């Protein structure tokens, strides 16, 4: 009887073991497999599926002012819309208007091996291009790429690791805008920063158009914020109208310019941010839009849908005539038809 009981106990134990193994093995195998994927991917639950790359982008902005801030925000919004906030990350650095800091930022991005550099404004773009010939670089808020890189008869494509978007509004139309508002003016002062090559290009070009209309023009160049007040005062004292191109130094010094010119002399500007701070009217583009376009170009490059060496420089799709209502009121001037107020 004891022998039979022992055999029965052994049979029952064996049956239970087989039953447990049959029930548990599939789920245990799946659990081990999932655990292995989680460890290998290291991705949080809300990230892109395992195997998708999380791109890292370095953003170098030359200085803080409304136009460049809008371009950076447009870029970030485009990338978020395309990749989702979890599909990419960015390192935003501001050079505080220091070209040497632009170089430091670019070198840091290269050492970090970012996947792409977005350079906001010409000095940031030039520094990034000097730092690497391998990492894709997209510029924005850059007026003329041929001028920025010393290329004569620029065709629109750089043919290397650099492309981007331009903030150039038609310079002939900017000159015509002054003619529309002040046809009887005699002397036009062109105020700009001598350290910005694109500003020199703009005032030279606009001067040609204005002189062709019969105006007398004189250039007034300041080197930085330390001498802008003195130069601006001289320009205001000797001019009927002032023109300021898309100039980063001027954009960050509009309170100084406004303090001299407000209610005394009309200022026409190459972009809306400067006009809002010290100007009468502008032929404006949307910096947010060109930043957004730059983000779309970046996504194409990162996803392998485009070769940056073949990407043409892109321009703003539209230009809008705008005026600064408080400034017009201070000067007691009527606004021509076809202009909209700066918000």
CSV table of C-alpha atoms in Angstrom, one decimal:
chain,number,residue,atom,x,y,z
A,1,UNK,CA,0.0,0.0,0.0
A,2,UNK,CA,2.8,2.4,0.8
A,3,UNK,CA,4.6,1.5,-2.5
A,4,UNK,CA,1.4,2.3,-4.5
A,5,UNK,CA,1.0,5.6,-2.7
A,6,UNK,CA,4.5,6.6,-3.5
A,7,UNK,CA,4.0,5.8,-7.2
A,8,UNK,CA,0.7,7.7,-7.2
A,9,UNK,CA,2.3,10.8,-5.6
A,10,UNK,CA,5.1,10.7,-8.2
A,11,UNK,CA,2.6,10.5,-11.1
A,12,UNK,CA,0.6,13.4,-9.7
A,13,UNK,CA,3.7,15.6,-9.3
A,14,UNK,CA,4.8,14.9,-12.8
A,15,UNK,CA,1.3,15.7,-14.2
A,16,UNK,CA,1.2,19.0,-12.3
A,17,UNK,CA,4.7,20.0,-13.6
A,18,UNK,CA,3.7,19.3,-17.2
A,19,UNK,CA,0.5,21.2,-16.8
A,20,UNK,CA,2.3,24.3,-15.3
A,21,UNK,CA,5.0,24.2,-18.0
A,22,UNK,CA,2.4,24.1,-20.8
A,23,UNK,CA,0.4,27.0,-19.3
A,24,UNK,CA,3.3,29.3,-18.4
A,25,UNK,CA,5.9,28.9,-21.1
A,26,UNK,CA,4.4,31.1,-23.9
A,27,UNK,CA,3.8,34.1,-21.7
A,28,UNK,CA,7.2,33.8,-20.0
A,29,UNK,CA,8.9,33.7,-23.4
A,30,UNK,CA,7.1,36.9,-24.5
A,31,UNK,CA,7.9,38.6,-21.3
A,32,UNK,CA,11.6,37.9,-21.7
A,33,UNK,CA,11.6,39.1,-25.3
A,34,UNK,CA,9.9,42.4,-24.4
A,35,UNK,CA,12.3,42.9,-21.5
A,36,UNK,CA,15.3,42.4,-23.9
A,37,UNK,CA,13.9,45.0,-26.4
A,38,UNK,CA,13.4,47.5,-23.6
A,39,UNK,CA,16.9,47.2,-22.3
A,40,UNK,CA,18.5,47.4,-25.7
A,41,UNK,CA,16.5,50.4,-27.0
A,42,UNK,CA,16.6,52.4,-23.8
A,43,UNK,CA,13.5,54.4,-25.0
A,44,UNK,CA,10.7,55.6,-22.8
A,45,UNK,CA,7.2,54.4,-23.4
A,46,UNK,CA,6.1,57.6,-25.1
A,47,UNK,CA,9.0,57.9,-27.6
A,48,UNK,CA,9.2,56.9,-31.2
A,49,UNK,CA,9.2,53.2,-32.0
A,50,UNK,CA,12.4,51.2,-31.3
A,51,UNK,CA,14.9,51.7,-34.1
A,52,UNK,CA,13.9,55.3,-34.9
A,53,UNK,CA,16.7,57.8,-34.5
A,54,UNK,CA,16.2,60.8,-32.2
A,55,UNK,CA,17.9,63.7,-34.0
A,56,UNK,CA,19.9,66.3,-32.3
A,57,UNK,CA,20.1,69.8,-33.7
A,58,UNK,CA,22.3,72.6,-32.6
A,59,UNK,CA,20.7,76.1,-33.0
A,60,UNK,CA,23.0,79.1,-33.0
A,61,UNK,CA,21.3,82.5,-32.9
A,62,UNK,CA,23.5,85.6,-33.3
A,63,UNK,CA,21.5,87.9,-31.1
A,64,UNK,CA,18.1,88.4,-29.5
A,65,UNK,CA,15.6,90.5,-31.3
A,66,UNK,CA,12.1,90.1,-32.7
A,67,UNK,CA,13.0,89.0,-36.2
A,68,UNK,CA,15.6,86.3,-35.2
A,69,UNK,CA,13.4,85.1,-32.3
A,70,UNK,CA,10.5,84.6,-34.7
A,71,UNK,CA,12.7,82.6,-37.2
A,72,UNK,CA,14.0,80.3,-34.4
A,73,UNK,CA,10.4,79.7,-33.2
A,74,UNK,CA,9.3,78.9,-36.8
A,75,UNK,CA,12.1,76.4,-37.1
A,76,UNK,CA,11.2,74.7,-33.8
A,77,UNK,CA,7.5,74.5,-34.6
A,78,UNK,CA,8.2,73.0,-38.0
A,79,UNK,CA,10.4,70.3,-36.5
A,80,UNK,CA,7.9,69.6,-33.8
A,81,UNK,CA,5.1,69.2,-36.3
A,82,UNK,CA,7.2,66.8,-38.4
A,83,UNK,CA,9.0,64.7,-35.9
A,84,UNK,CA,7.0,65.3,-32.7
A,85,UNK,CA,8.6,66.7,-29.6
A,86,UNK,CA,10.0,63.2,-28.7
A,87,UNK,CA,11.5,62.6,-32.1
A,88,UNK,CA,14.2,65.3,-31.9
A,89,UNK,CA,15.9,67.5,-29.4
A,90,UNK,CA,17.7,70.9,-29.8
A,91,UNK,CA,20.4,72.8,-28.1
A,92,UNK,CA,19.7,76.6,-28.5
A,93,UNK,CA,22.6,78.9,-28.0
A,94,UNK,CA,22.7,82.7,-28.3
A,95,UNK,CA,25.9,84.5,-29.2
A,96,UNK,CA,24.7,87.9,-27.8
A,97,UNK,CA,26.0,89.6,-30.9
A,98,UNK,CA,29.6,88.3,-30.4
A,99,UNK,CA,31.1,86.8,-33.6
A,100,UNK,CA,33.7,85.0,-31.5
A,101,UNK,CA,31.0,83.4,-29.4
A,102,UNK,CA,29.4,82.2,-32.7
A,103,UNK,CA,32.7,80.3,-33.4
A,104,UNK,CA,32.7,78.8,-29.9
A,105,UNK,CA,29.1,77.7,-30.2
A,106,UNK,CA,29.8,76.1,-33.6
A,107,UNK,CA,32.9,74.3,-32.4
A,108,UNK,CA,30.9,72.9,-29.4
A,109,UNK,CA,28.2,71.6,-31.7
A,110,UNK,CA,30.8,69.9,-33.9
A,111,UNK,CA,32.4,68.2,-30.8
A,112,UNK,CA,28.9,67.0,-29.7
A,113,UNK,CA,28.4,65.5,-33.2
A,114,UNK,CA,25.0,67.0,-33.7
A,115,UNK,CA,23.0,65.8,-36.7
A,116,UNK,CA,22.4,69.3,-38.1
A,117,UNK,CA,23.2,72.9,-37.3
A,118,UNK,CA,20.6,75.7,-37.8
A,119,UNK,CA,22.5,79.1,-37.9
A,120,UNK,CA,20.3,82.1,-37.4
A,121,UNK,CA,21.9,85.2,-39.0
A,122,UNK,CA,25.0,85.6,-41.1
A,123,UNK,CA,27.7,85.6,-38.4
A,124,UNK,CA,26.3,82.4,-37.0
A,125,UNK,CA,26.2,80.8,-40.4
A,126,UNK,CA,29.8,81.9,-41.3
A,127,UNK,CA,31.1,80.5,-38.0
A,128,UNK,CA,29.3,77.2,-38.5
A,129,UNK,CA,30.6,76.8,-42.1
A,130,UNK,CA,34.1,77.5,-40.9
A,131,UNK,CA,33.8,74.8,-38.1
A,132,UNK,CA,32.6,71.9,-40.2
A,133,UNK,CA,32.4,70.7,-43.8
A,134,UNK,CA,30.6,67.5,-42.9
A,135,UNK,CA,27.6,68.3,-40.7
A,136,UNK,CA,24.6,69.8,-42.6
A,137,UNK,CA,24.2,73.5,-41.9
A,138,UNK,CA,21.0,75.5,-42.7
A,139,UNK,CA,21.0,79.3,-42.4
A,140,UNK,CA,18.1,81.5,-41.9
A,141,UNK,CA,17.7,85.3,-41.6
A,142,UNK,CA,20.6,85.6,-44.0
A,143,UNK,CA,20.2,88.3,-46.6
A,144,UNK,CA,22.6,87.3,-49.4
A,145,UNK,CA,24.5,84.0,-49.3
A,146,UNK,CA,26.8,85.0,-52.1
A,147,UNK,CA,27.9,88.0,-50.1
A,148,UNK,CA,28.2,86.0,-46.9
A,149,UNK,CA,30.7,83.6,-48.6
A,150,UNK,CA,32.3,85.9,-51.1
A,151,UNK,CA,30.8,84.2,-54.1
A,152,UNK,CA,30.4,86.3,-57.3
A,153,UNK,CA,27.5,85.6,-59.6
A,154,UNK,CA,26.0,83.4,-56.9
A,155,UNK,CA,23.7,80.8,-58.6
A,156,UNK,CA,21.5,80.0,-55.6
A,157,UNK,CA,23.1,76.7,-54.7
A,158,UNK,CA,26.3,76.5,-52.6
A,159,UNK,CA,27.1,72.9,-53.6
A,160,UNK,CA,28.5,71.9,-50.2
A,161,UNK,CA,27.1,71.2,-46.7
A,162,UNK,CA,25.3,74.6,-46.5
A,163,UNK,CA,21.9,75.9,-47.6
A,164,UNK,CA,19.0,77.7,-46.0
A,165,UNK,CA,16.6,80.6,-46.3
A,166,UNK,CA,17.0,84.3,-47.0
A,167,UNK,CA,15.3,87.3,-45.4
A,168,UNK,CA,15.9,89.6,-48.4
A,169,UNK,CA,12.9,91.7,-49.5
A,170,UNK,CA,13.1,93.3,-53.0
A,171,UNK,CA,15.5,96.2,-52.6
A,172,UNK,CA,14.1,98.1,-55.7
A,173,UNK,CA,10.7,98.0,-54.0
A,174,UNK,CA,12.1,99.3,-50.8
A,175,UNK,CA,13.6,102.3,-52.7
A,176,UNK,CA,10.3,102.8,-54.4
A,177,UNK,CA,8.6,102.9,-51.1
A,178,UNK,CA,10.6,106.0,-50.1
A,179,UNK,CA,9.7,107.6,-53.4
A,180,UNK,CA,6.0,106.8,-52.7
A,181,UNK,CA,6.0,108.5,-49.3
A,182,UNK,CA,8.5,111.3,-49.8
A,183,UNK,CA,8.8,112.2,-53.6
A,184,UNK,CA,10.1,115.7,-52.8
A,185,UNK,CA,12.8,114.7,-50.4
A,186,UNK,CA,16.4,115.6,-51.4
A,187,UNK,CA,18.9,113.8,-49.1
A,188,UNK,CA,18.6,110.2,-48.0
A,189,UNK,CA,20.8,108.9,-45.2
A,190,UNK,CA,21.7,105.2,-45.3
A,191,UNK,CA,22.3,104.0,-41.7
A,192,UNK,CA,23.9,100.6,-41.1
A,193,UNK,CA,26.6,98.6,-39.3
A,194,UNK,CA,29.9,98.4,-41.1
A,195,UNK,CA,30.7,95.0,-39.5
A,196,UNK,CA,27.8,93.3,-41.4
A,197,UNK,CA,28.6,92.5,-45.0
A,198,UNK,CA,25.0,92.0,-45.9
A,199,UNK,CA,24.1,95.4,-44.6
A,200,UNK,CA,26.7,97.0,-46.9
A,201,UNK,CA,25.3,95.0,-49.8
A,202,UNK,CA,21.8,96.3,-49.1
A,203,UNK,CA,22.7,100.0,-48.7
A,204,UNK,CA,24.9,99.9,-51.8
A,205,UNK,CA,22.1,98.4,-53.9
A,206,UNK,CA,19.3,100.7,-52.5
A,207,UNK,CA,21.6,103.7,-53.0
A,208,UNK,CA,21.8,102.8,-56.7
A,209,UNK,CA,18.1,102.7,-57.0
A,210,UNK,CA,17.5,105.9,-55.1
A,211,UNK,CA,20.1,107.9,-57.0
A,212,UNK,CA,18.5,106.6,-60.2
A,213,UNK,CA,15.3,108.3,-58.9
A,214,UNK,CA,17.1,111.6,-58.4
A,215,UNK,CA,17.9,111.5,-54.7
A,216,UNK,CA,21.2,112.4,-53.1
A,217,UNK,CA,22.4,109.6,-50.8
A,218,UNK,CA,25.1,109.3,-48.2
A,219,UNK,CA,26.1,106.3,-46.2
A,220,UNK,CA,26.4,106.5,-42.4
A,221,UNK,CA,28.2,103.5,-40.9
A,222,UNK,CA,28.5,102.7,-37.2
A,223,UNK,CA,30.7,99.9,-35.9
A,224,UNK,CA,28.7,98.8,-32.9
A,225,UNK,CA,26.3,100.0,-30.2
A,226,UNK,CA,29.0,102.3,-28.7
A,227,UNK,CA,28.9,104.7,-31.6
A,228,UNK,CA,25.5,104.2,-33.1
A,229,UNK,CA,24.0,107.3,-31.2
A,230,UNK,CA,26.6,109.7,-32.6
A,231,UNK,CA,26.4,108.3,-36.1
A,232,UNK,CA,22.6,108.3,-36.1
A,233,UNK,CA,22.5,111.9,-34.9
A,234,UNK,CA,24.8,113.0,-37.7
A,235,UNK,CA,22.7,111.2,-40.2
A,236,UNK,CA,19.5,112.7,-38.9
A,237,UNK,CA,21.0,116.2,-38.9
A,238,UNK,CA,22.0,116.0,-42.6
A,239,UNK,CA,19.2,114.0,-44.1
A,240,UNK,CA,15.5,114.4,-45.0
A,241,UNK,CA,14.8,110.6,-44.7
A,242,UNK,CA,16.8,107.7,-43.3
A,243,UNK,CA,16.9,104.1,-44.5
A,244,UNK,CA,18.0,101.2,-42.4
A,245,UNK,CA,18.5,97.7,-44.0
A,246,UNK,CA,18.0,94.3,-42.3
A,247,UNK,CA,20.8,94.9,-39.8
A,248,UNK,CA,21.2,92.9,-36.6
A,249,UNK,CA,23.0,95.7,-34.8
A,250,UNK,CA,20.4,98.2,-35.7
A,251,UNK,CA,17.6,95.8,-34.7
A,252,UNK,CA,19.0,95.5,-31.2
A,253,UNK,CA,19.5,99.2,-30.9
A,254,UNK,CA,16.1,100.6,-32.0
A,255,UNK,CA,15.5,102.5,-28.7
A,256,UNK,CA,18.7,104.5,-29.4
A,257,UNK,CA,17.6,105.3,-32.9
A,258,UNK,CA,14.0,106.1,-31.9
A,259,UNK,CA,15.2,108.5,-29.2
A,260,UNK,CA,17.0,110.6,-31.9
A,261,UNK,CA,14.5,110.2,-34.8
A,262,UNK,CA,11.1,110.0,-33.1
A,263,UNK,CA,8.9,112.9,-34.4
A,264,UNK,CA,11.9,114.5,-36.1
A,265,UNK,CA,12.8,112.4,-39.2
A,266,UNK,CA,11.1,109.5,-41.0
A,267,UNK,CA,13.0,106.2,-41.0
A,268,UNK,CA,12.3,103.4,-43.6
A,269,UNK,CA,13.4,99.9,-42.7
A,270,UNK,CA,14.3,96.7,-44.3
A,271,UNK,CA,12.3,94.6,-41.9
A,272,UNK,CA,9.3,94.9,-39.6
A,273,UNK,CA,11.1,94.5,-36.2
A,274,UNK,CA,13.3,97.6,-36.8
A,275,UNK,CA,10.3,99.5,-38.2
A,276,UNK,CA,8.2,98.7,-35.1
A,277,UNK,CA,11.0,100.0,-32.9
A,278,UNK,CA,11.9,103.2,-34.7
A,279,UNK,CA,10.6,103.3,-38.3
A,280,UNK,CA,7.7,104.7,-40.4
A,281,UNK,CA,7.3,102.0,-43.0
A,282,UNK,CA,8.7,98.7,-44.3
A,283,UNK,CA,8.4,96.1,-47.0
A,284,UNK,CA,8.1,93.2,-44.6
A,285,UNK,CA,8.5,89.5,-44.7
A,286,UNK,CA,7.5,86.9,-42.1
A,287,UNK,CA,10.6,85.7,-40.2
A,288,UNK,CA,8.5,83.0,-38.6
A,289,UNK,CA,7.7,81.7,-42.1
A,290,UNK,CA,11.3,81.6,-43.3
A,291,UNK,CA,12.2,79.8,-40.0
A,292,UNK,CA,9.4,77.3,-40.6
A,293,UNK,CA,10.6,76.7,-44.1
A,294,UNK,CA,14.1,76.1,-42.8
A,295,UNK,CA,12.7,73.5,-40.4
A,296,UNK,CA,11.0,71.7,-43.3
A,297,UNK,CA,14.3,71.7,-45.2
A,298,UNK,CA,16.0,70.3,-42.1
A,299,UNK,CA,13.5,67.4,-41.9
A,300,UNK,CA,14.1,66.5,-45.6
A,301,UNK,CA,17.8,66.4,-44.9
A,302,UNK,CA,17.6,64.3,-41.7
A,303,UNK,CA,15.2,61.8,-43.3
A,304,UNK,CA,17.4,61.4,-46.3
A,305,UNK,CA,14.9,62.9,-48.7
A,306,UNK,CA,17.2,65.7,-49.9
A,307,UNK,CA,20.9,66.3,-50.5
A,308,UNK,CA,21.8,69.6,-48.9
A,309,UNK,CA,24.5,70.2,-51.6
A,310,UNK,CA,21.7,70.4,-54.2
A,311,UNK,CA,19.2,72.5,-52.2
A,312,UNK,CA,18.7,76.0,-53.5
A,313,UNK,CA,18.4,79.0,-51.1
A,314,UNK,CA,14.7,79.6,-50.4
A,315,UNK,CA,13.1,83.1,-50.1
A,316,UNK,CA,10.0,84.4,-48.4
A,317,UNK,CA,6.9,83.7,-50.4
A,318,UNK,CA,5.3,87.1,-50.0
A,319,UNK,CA,6.1,90.7,-49.0
A,320,UNK,CA,3.8,93.1,-47.2
A,321,UNK,CA,3.8,96.9,-47.0
A,322,UNK,CA,3.4,97.9,-43.4
A,323,UNK,CA,3.5,101.2,-41.4
A,324,UNK,CA,4.1,102.2,-37.8
A,325,UNK,CA,0.9,104.1,-36.8
A,326,UNK,CA,2.3,105.9,-33.7
A,327,UNK,CA,5.4,107.0,-35.7
A,328,UNK,CA,3.2,108.3,-38.5
A,329,UNK,CA,1.1,110.2,-36.0
A,330,UNK,CA,4.2,111.8,-34.4
A,331,UNK,CA,5.4,113.0,-37.8
A,332,UNK,CA,1.9,114.1,-38.8
A,333,UNK,CA,2.0,112.2,-42.1
A,334,UNK,CA,-0.7,110.5,-44.1
A,335,UNK,CA,-0.3,106.8,-45.0
A,336,UNK,CA,-0.5,105.9,-48.7
A,337,UNK,CA,-3.0,103.3,-49.8
A,338,UNK,CA,-2.0,99.7,-49.8
A,339,UNK,CA,-0.3,99.6,-46.4
A,340,UNK,CA,-1.3,97.8,-43.3
A,341,UNK,CA,-0.6,98.7,-39.7
A,342,UNK,CA,2.1,96.8,-37.7
A,343,UNK,CA,0.3,95.0,-35.0
